[in-house]
Structure formats: C-alpha cells, structure tokens
C-alpha cells in the first residue's frame, strides 16, 4: 500500500473512537484548552494527549501552545479534506471499467 493510503487512513482513525468523537463535539463550540477538555471527558492528561495526537495528525484538529497548556480547535481545511476524501472514496469511478473476472464469465 502507498503512503497516500496511510495518510488517508489517519482521517478515518480519528473518527473511529467514541472519546475522539466526544472531543470533536466539545470543539464545535470553539477553541478549548486541554485542561477544559479533560474534565467532561473523564480522561487523564496522558489519555487526552493520546487522542489529541491522533486528531491533530489527521488534520481535523489544529493546536497551539500557550504557556504549559495546549489549545485545540477544529480545522476547516482538515474538515474539508475529510469530506472530500469520503466523497472520493465512495463515489463510483465510471471512467474506469472494472476488469471482467474470468471465473464469472
């Protein structure tokens, strides 16, 4: 498999965990400090860091450092990429003919 697939898989990995979905829901109302995200999600600081790395690696979430805390926000470009990727992967390609299987003839 190519590296493009590895990069694309990061988007779906970010979306396939209930805790990460809850984090995204929290971020819908705006940028949040890591300390604010911890409490309602019942996560330790290391648990939150683990999930935030996956979300940031996917491009769906962006971060910035302020003092000892990291602040997170949704990334509109990451969202647009994720939506476009899902559309691309689930839209039939009518330009390419599927090879005919010799066993199906």
CSV table of N, CA and C in Angstrom, one decimal:
chain,number,residue,atom,x,y,z
A,1,UNK,N,0.8,-1.2,0.0
A,1,UNK,CA,0.0,0.0,0.0
A,1,UNK,C,0.9,1.3,0.0
A,2,UNK,N,0.4,2.3,-0.7
A,2,UNK,CA,1.1,3.5,-0.8
A,2,UNK,C,1.0,4.4,0.4
A,3,UNK,N,1.9,5.4,0.5
A,3,UNK,CA,1.9,6.3,1.6
A,3,UNK,C,0.6,7.2,1.6
A,4,UNK,N,0.0,7.4,0.4
A,4,UNK,CA,-1.2,8.1,0.3
A,4,UNK,C,-2.3,7.5,1.1
A,5,UNK,N,-2.4,6.1,1.0
A,5,UNK,CA,-3.4,5.4,1.8
A,5,UNK,C,-3.1,5.5,3.3
A,6,UNK,N,-1.9,5.5,3.7
A,6,UNK,CA,-1.5,5.7,5.1
A,6,UNK,C,-2.0,7.0,5.6
A,7,UNK,N,-1.8,8.1,4.8
A,7,UNK,CA,-2.2,9.4,5.2
A,7,UNK,C,-3.7,9.5,5.3
A,8,UNK,N,-4.4,8.9,4.3
A,8,UNK,CA,-5.9,9.0,4.2
A,8,UNK,C,-6.5,8.2,5.4
A,9,UNK,N,-5.8,7.1,5.8
A,9,UNK,CA,-6.4,6.3,6.9
A,9,UNK,C,-6.4,7.1,8.2
A,10,UNK,N,-5.5,8.1,8.4
A,10,UNK,CA,-5.4,8.9,9.6
A,10,UNK,C,-6.7,9.6,9.8
A,11,UNK,N,-7.4,10.0,8.8
A,11,UNK,CA,-8.7,10.7,8.9
A,11,UNK,C,-9.7,9.8,9.5
A,12,UNK,N,-9.8,8.6,9.0
A,12,UNK,CA,-10.8,7.7,9.5
A,12,UNK,C,-10.5,7.1,10.9
A,13,UNK,N,-9.2,7.0,11.2
A,13,UNK,CA,-8.8,6.6,12.5
A,13,UNK,C,-9.2,7.6,13.5
A,14,UNK,N,-9.1,8.9,13.1
A,14,UNK,CA,-9.5,10.0,14.0
A,14,UNK,C,-11.0,9.9,14.4
A,15,UNK,N,-11.8,9.4,13.5
A,15,UNK,CA,-13.2,9.4,13.6
A,15,UNK,C,-13.8,8.1,14.2
A,16,UNK,N,-13.0,7.1,14.5
A,16,UNK,CA,-13.5,5.8,14.8
A,16,UNK,C,-13.4,5.5,16.3
A,17,UNK,N,-13.3,6.5,17.1
A,17,UNK,CA,-13.3,6.3,18.6
A,17,UNK,C,-14.3,7.2,19.3
A,18,UNK,N,-15.1,6.6,20.2
A,18,UNK,CA,-16.1,7.4,20.9
A,18,UNK,C,-15.5,8.6,21.7
A,19,UNK,N,-14.3,8.4,22.3
A,19,UNK,CA,-13.7,9.6,23.0
A,19,UNK,C,-13.3,10.7,22.0
A,20,UNK,N,-12.8,10.3,20.9
A,20,UNK,CA,-12.4,11.3,19.9
A,20,UNK,C,-13.6,12.0,19.3
A,21,UNK,N,-14.7,11.3,19.1
A,21,UNK,CA,-15.9,12.0,18.7
A,21,UNK,C,-16.5,12.9,19.7
A,22,UNK,N,-16.3,12.6,21.0
A,22,UNK,CA,-16.8,13.5,22.1
A,22,UNK,C,-15.9,14.7,22.1
A,23,UNK,N,-14.6,14.5,21.9
A,23,UNK,CA,-13.7,15.7,21.8
A,23,UNK,C,-14.1,16.6,20.7
A,24,UNK,N,-14.4,16.1,19.5
A,24,UNK,CA,-14.8,16.9,18.4
A,24,UNK,C,-16.1,17.6,18.7
A,25,UNK,N,-17.0,17.0,19.4
A,25,UNK,CA,-18.2,17.7,19.8
A,25,UNK,C,-17.9,18.8,20.7
A,26,UNK,N,-17.0,18.7,21.7
A,26,UNK,CA,-16.6,19.7,22.6
A,26,UNK,C,-16.0,20.9,21.8
A,27,UNK,N,-15.2,20.6,20.8
A,27,UNK,CA,-14.5,21.7,20.0
A,27,UNK,C,-15.5,22.4,19.0
A,28,UNK,N,-16.6,21.9,18.8
A,28,UNK,CA,-17.6,22.6,17.9
A,28,UNK,C,-18.0,24.0,18.4
A,29,UNK,N,-17.9,24.2,19.7
A,29,UNK,CA,-18.3,25.5,20.3
A,29,UNK,C,-17.1,26.4,20.4
A,30,UNK,N,-15.9,26.0,19.8
A,30,UNK,CA,-14.8,26.9,19.8
A,30,UNK,C,-13.5,26.3,20.4
A,31,UNK,N,-12.4,27.0,20.3
A,31,UNK,CA,-11.2,26.6,20.8
A,31,UNK,C,-11.2,26.3,22.3
A,32,UNK,N,-10.6,25.2,22.7
A,32,UNK,CA,-10.6,24.8,24.1
A,32,UNK,C,-9.2,24.4,24.5
A,33,UNK,N,-8.8,24.8,25.7
A,33,UNK,CA,-7.6,24.4,26.4
A,33,UNK,C,-7.7,23.0,26.8
A,34,UNK,N,-6.6,22.3,26.8
A,34,UNK,CA,-6.6,20.9,27.2
A,34,UNK,C,-7.2,20.7,28.5
A,35,UNK,N,-6.9,21.6,29.4
A,35,UNK,CA,-7.4,21.5,30.8
A,35,UNK,C,-9.0,21.5,30.8
A,36,UNK,N,-9.6,22.2,29.9
A,36,UNK,CA,-11.0,22.3,29.8
A,36,UNK,C,-11.6,21.0,29.2
A,37,UNK,N,-10.9,20.4,28.3
A,37,UNK,CA,-11.3,19.1,27.7
A,37,UNK,C,-11.3,17.9,28.7
A,38,UNK,N,-10.4,18.0,29.6
A,38,UNK,CA,-10.1,16.8,30.5
A,38,UNK,C,-11.4,16.4,31.3
A,39,UNK,N,-11.9,17.4,32.0
A,39,UNK,CA,-13.0,17.1,33.0
A,39,UNK,C,-14.2,16.4,32.4
A,40,UNK,N,-14.9,17.0,31.4
A,40,UNK,CA,-16.2,16.3,31.0
A,40,UNK,C,-15.9,15.0,30.2
A,41,UNK,N,-14.7,14.8,29.8
A,41,UNK,CA,-14.4,13.5,29.0
A,41,UNK,C,-13.9,12.4,29.9
A,42,UNK,N,-13.7,12.7,31.2
A,42,UNK,CA,-13.2,11.7,32.1
A,42,UNK,C,-11.9,11.0,31.6
A,43,UNK,N,-11.0,11.9,31.2
A,43,UNK,CA,-9.7,11.4,30.7
A,43,UNK,C,-8.5,11.9,31.5
A,44,UNK,N,-7.5,11.1,31.6
A,44,UNK,CA,-6.2,11.6,32.2
A,44,UNK,C,-5.5,12.5,31.2
A,45,UNK,N,-4.5,13.2,31.7
A,45,UNK,CA,-3.8,14.1,30.8
A,45,UNK,C,-3.1,13.3,29.7
A,46,UNK,N,-2.5,12.1,30.1
A,46,UNK,CA,-1.9,11.3,29.0
A,46,UNK,C,-2.9,10.7,28.1
A,47,UNK,N,-4.1,10.3,28.6
A,47,UNK,CA,-5.1,9.8,27.7
A,47,UNK,C,-5.6,10.9,26.7
A,48,UNK,N,-5.8,12.1,27.2
A,48,UNK,CA,-6.2,13.2,26.3
A,48,UNK,C,-5.1,13.4,25.3
A,49,UNK,N,-3.8,13.4,25.7
A,49,UNK,CA,-2.7,13.6,24.7
A,49,UNK,C,-2.7,12.6,23.6
A,50,UNK,N,-3.0,11.4,24.0
A,50,UNK,CA,-3.0,10.3,23.0
A,50,UNK,C,-4.1,10.6,21.9
A,51,UNK,N,-5.3,10.9,22.4
A,51,UNK,CA,-6.4,11.2,21.5
A,51,UNK,C,-6.1,12.4,20.6
A,52,UNK,N,-5.5,13.5,21.3
A,52,UNK,CA,-5.3,14.7,20.6
A,52,UNK,C,-4.2,14.5,19.5
A,53,UNK,N,-3.2,13.7,19.7
A,53,UNK,CA,-2.2,13.4,18.7
A,53,UNK,C,-2.9,12.8,17.5
A,54,UNK,N,-3.7,11.9,17.7
A,54,UNK,CA,-4.4,11.2,16.5
A,54,UNK,C,-5.3,12.2,15.8
A,55,UNK,N,-6.0,13.1,16.5
A,55,UNK,CA,-6.9,14.1,15.9
A,55,UNK,C,-6.0,15.1,15.1
A,56,UNK,N,-4.9,15.5,15.7
A,56,UNK,CA,-4.1,16.5,15.1
A,56,UNK,C,-3.4,15.9,13.9
A,57,UNK,N,-2.9,14.7,14.0
A,57,UNK,CA,-2.2,14.0,12.8
A,57,UNK,C,-3.2,13.9,11.7
A,58,UNK,N,-4.5,13.8,11.9
A,58,UNK,CA,-5.5,13.6,10.9
A,58,UNK,C,-5.7,14.9,10.1
A,59,UNK,N,-5.3,16.0,10.8
A,59,UNK,CA,-5.6,17.4,10.2
A,59,UNK,C,-6.9,18.0,10.6
A,60,UNK,N,-7.8,17.2,11.2
A,60,UNK,CA,-9.1,17.6,11.6
A,60,UNK,C,-9.1,18.6,12.7
A,61,UNK,N,-8.1,18.5,13.6
A,61,UNK,CA,-7.9,19.4,14.7
A,61,UNK,C,-6.5,20.1,14.6
A,62,UNK,N,-6.5,21.4,14.9
A,62,UNK,CA,-5.2,22.1,15.0
A,62,UNK,C,-4.9,22.5,16.4
A,63,UNK,N,-3.7,22.7,16.7
A,63,UNK,CA,-3.3,23.1,18.1
A,63,UNK,C,-2.3,24.3,18.1
A,64,UNK,N,-2.3,24.9,19.3
A,64,UNK,CA,-1.3,25.9,19.5
A,64,UNK,C,-0.9,25.9,21.0
A,65,UNK,N,0.3,26.2,21.3
A,65,UNK,CA,0.8,26.2,22.6
A,65,UNK,C,0.6,27.6,23.3
A,66,UNK,N,0.2,27.6,24.5
A,66,UNK,CA,0.1,28.8,25.3
A,66,UNK,C,0.6,28.5,26.7
A,67,UNK,N,1.8,28.9,27.0
A,67,UNK,CA,2.3,28.5,28.4
A,67,UNK,C,2.5,27.0,28.4
A,68,UNK,N,2.1,26.4,29.5
A,68,UNK,CA,2.2,25.0,29.6
A,68,UNK,C,1.0,24.2,29.1
A,69,UNK,N,0.0,24.9,28.6
A,69,UNK,CA,-1.2,24.2,28.1
A,69,UNK,C,-1.3,24.4,26.6
A,70,UNK,N,-1.9,23.4,26.0
A,70,UNK,CA,-2.1,23.4,24.5
A,70,UNK,C,-3.6,23.7,24.3
A,71,UNK,N,-3.9,24.5,23.3
A,71,UNK,CA,-5.2,24.8,23.0
A,71,UNK,C,-5.5,24.2,21.6
A,72,UNK,N,-6.8,23.6,21.5
A,72,UNK,CA,-7.2,22.9,20.3
A,72,UNK,C,-8.4,23.5,19.7
A,73,UNK,N,-8.5,23.4,18.4
A,73,UNK,CA,-9.6,23.9,17.6
A,73,UNK,C,-9.8,23.1,16.4
A,74,UNK,N,-11.0,23.1,15.9
A,74,UNK,CA,-11.3,22.4,14.7
A,74,UNK,C,-10.6,23.1,13.5
A,75,UNK,N,-10.2,22.3,12.6
A,75,UNK,CA,-9.5,22.9,11.4
A,75,UNK,C,-10.5,22.8,10.2
A,76,UNK,N,-10.9,24.0,9.6
A,76,UNK,CA,-11.8,23.9,8.5
A,76,UNK,C,-11.2,23.3,7.3
A,77,UNK,N,-9.8,23.4,7.1
A,77,UNK,CA,-9.2,22.8,5.9
A,77,UNK,C,-9.1,21.3,6.2
A,78,UNK,N,-8.9,20.8,7.4
A,78,UNK,CA,-8.9,19.4,7.7
A,78,UNK,C,-10.3,18.8,7.5
A,79,UNK,N,-11.3,19.5,7.9
A,79,UNK,CA,-12.7,19.1,7.7
A,79,UNK,C,-13.0,19.0,6.2
A,80,UNK,N,-12.6,20.0,5.4
A,80,UNK,CA,-12.9,20.0,4.0
A,80,UNK,C,-12.2,18.8,3.3
A,81,UNK,N,-11.0,18.5,3.8
A,81,UNK,CA,-10.2,17.4,3.2
A,81,UNK,C,-10.9,16.1,3.6
A,82,UNK,N,-11.4,15.9,4.8
A,82,UNK,CA,-12.0,14.7,5.2
A,82,UNK,C,-13.3,14.4,4.4
A,83,UNK,N,-14.1,15.5,4.2
A,83,UNK,CA,-15.3,15.4,3.5
A,83,UNK,C,-15.0,15.0,2.0
A,84,UNK,N,-14.1,15.7,1.4
A,84,UNK,CA,-13.7,15.4,0.0
A,84,UNK,C,-13.2,14.0,-0.1
A,85,UNK,N,-12.4,13.5,0.8
A,85,UNK,CA,-11.9,12.2,0.8
A,85,UNK,C,-13.0,11.1,0.9
A,86,UNK,N,-13.9,11.3,1.8
A,86,UNK,CA,-15.0,10.4,1.9
A,86,UNK,C,-15.8,10.4,0.6
A,87,UNK,N,-16.1,11.5,0.0
A,87,UNK,CA,-16.8,11.6,-1.2
A,87,UNK,C,-16.1,10.9,-2.3
A,88,UNK,N,-14.8,11.1,-2.4
A,88,UNK,CA,-14.0,10.5,-3.5
A,88,UNK,C,-14.0,8.9,-3.3
A,89,UNK,N,-13.8,8.5,-2.1
A,89,UNK,CA,-13.7,7.0,-1.9
A,89,UNK,C,-15.0,6.3,-2.0
A,90,UNK,N,-16.1,7.0,-2.0
A,90,UNK,CA,-17.4,6.4,-2.0
A,90,UNK,C,-18.2,6.7,-3.3
A,91,UNK,N,-17.6,7.4,-4.2
A,91,UNK,CA,-18.2,7.7,-5.5
A,91,UNK,C,-17.7,6.8,-6.6
A,92,UNK,N,-18.5,6.1,-7.3
A,92,UNK,CA,-18.1,5.2,-8.3
A,92,UNK,C,-17.3,5.9,-9.4
A,93,UNK,N,-16.3,5.3,-9.9
A,93,UNK,CA,-15.4,5.9,-10.9
A,93,UNK,C,-15.9,5.2,-12.2
A,94,UNK,N,-16.8,6.0,-13.0
A,94,UNK,CA,-17.4,5.4,-14.2
A,94,UNK,C,-16.4,5.5,-15.4
A,95,UNK,N,-15.3,6.2,-15.2
A,95,UNK,CA,-14.3,6.3,-16.3
A,95,UNK,C,-13.5,5.0,-16.5
A,96,UNK,N,-13.3,4.3,-15.3
A,96,UNK,CA,-12.5,3.0,-15.4
A,96,UNK,C,-13.4,1.8,-15.4
A,97,UNK,N,-13.3,1.0,-16.4
A,97,UNK,CA,-14.1,-0.2,-16.4
A,97,UNK,C,-13.4,-1.3,-15.5
A,98,UNK,N,-14.2,-1.9,-14.7
A,98,UNK,CA,-13.7,-3.0,-13.8
A,98,UNK,C,-13.4,-4.2,-14.7
A,99,UNK,N,-12.2,-4.8,-14.4
A,99,UNK,CA,-11.8,-6.0,-15.2
A,99,UNK,C,-12.9,-7.1,-15.0
A,100,UNK,N,-13.1,-7.8,-16.1
A,100,UNK,CA,-14.1,-8.9,-16.0
A,100,UNK,C,-13.3,-10.1,-15.5
A,101,UNK,N,-13.9,-10.7,-14.5
A,101,UNK,CA,-13.3,-11.9,-13.9
A,101,UNK,C,-13.5,-13.1,-14.8
A,102,UNK,N,-12.4,-13.8,-15.1
A,102,UNK,CA,-12.5,-15.0,-16.0
A,102,UNK,C,-13.4,-16.1,-15.4
A,103,UNK,N,-13.6,-16.1,-14.1
A,103,UNK,CA,-14.4,-17.2,-13.4
A,103,UNK,C,-15.9,-16.8,-13.5
A,104,UNK,N,-16.2,-15.5,-13.7
A,104,UNK,CA,-17.6,-15.1,-13.7
A,104,UNK,C,-18.2,-15.2,-15.1
A,105,UNK,N,-17.5,-15.4,-16.1
A,105,UNK,CA,-18.0,-15.4,-17.5
A,105,UNK,C,-18.9,-16.5,-17.7
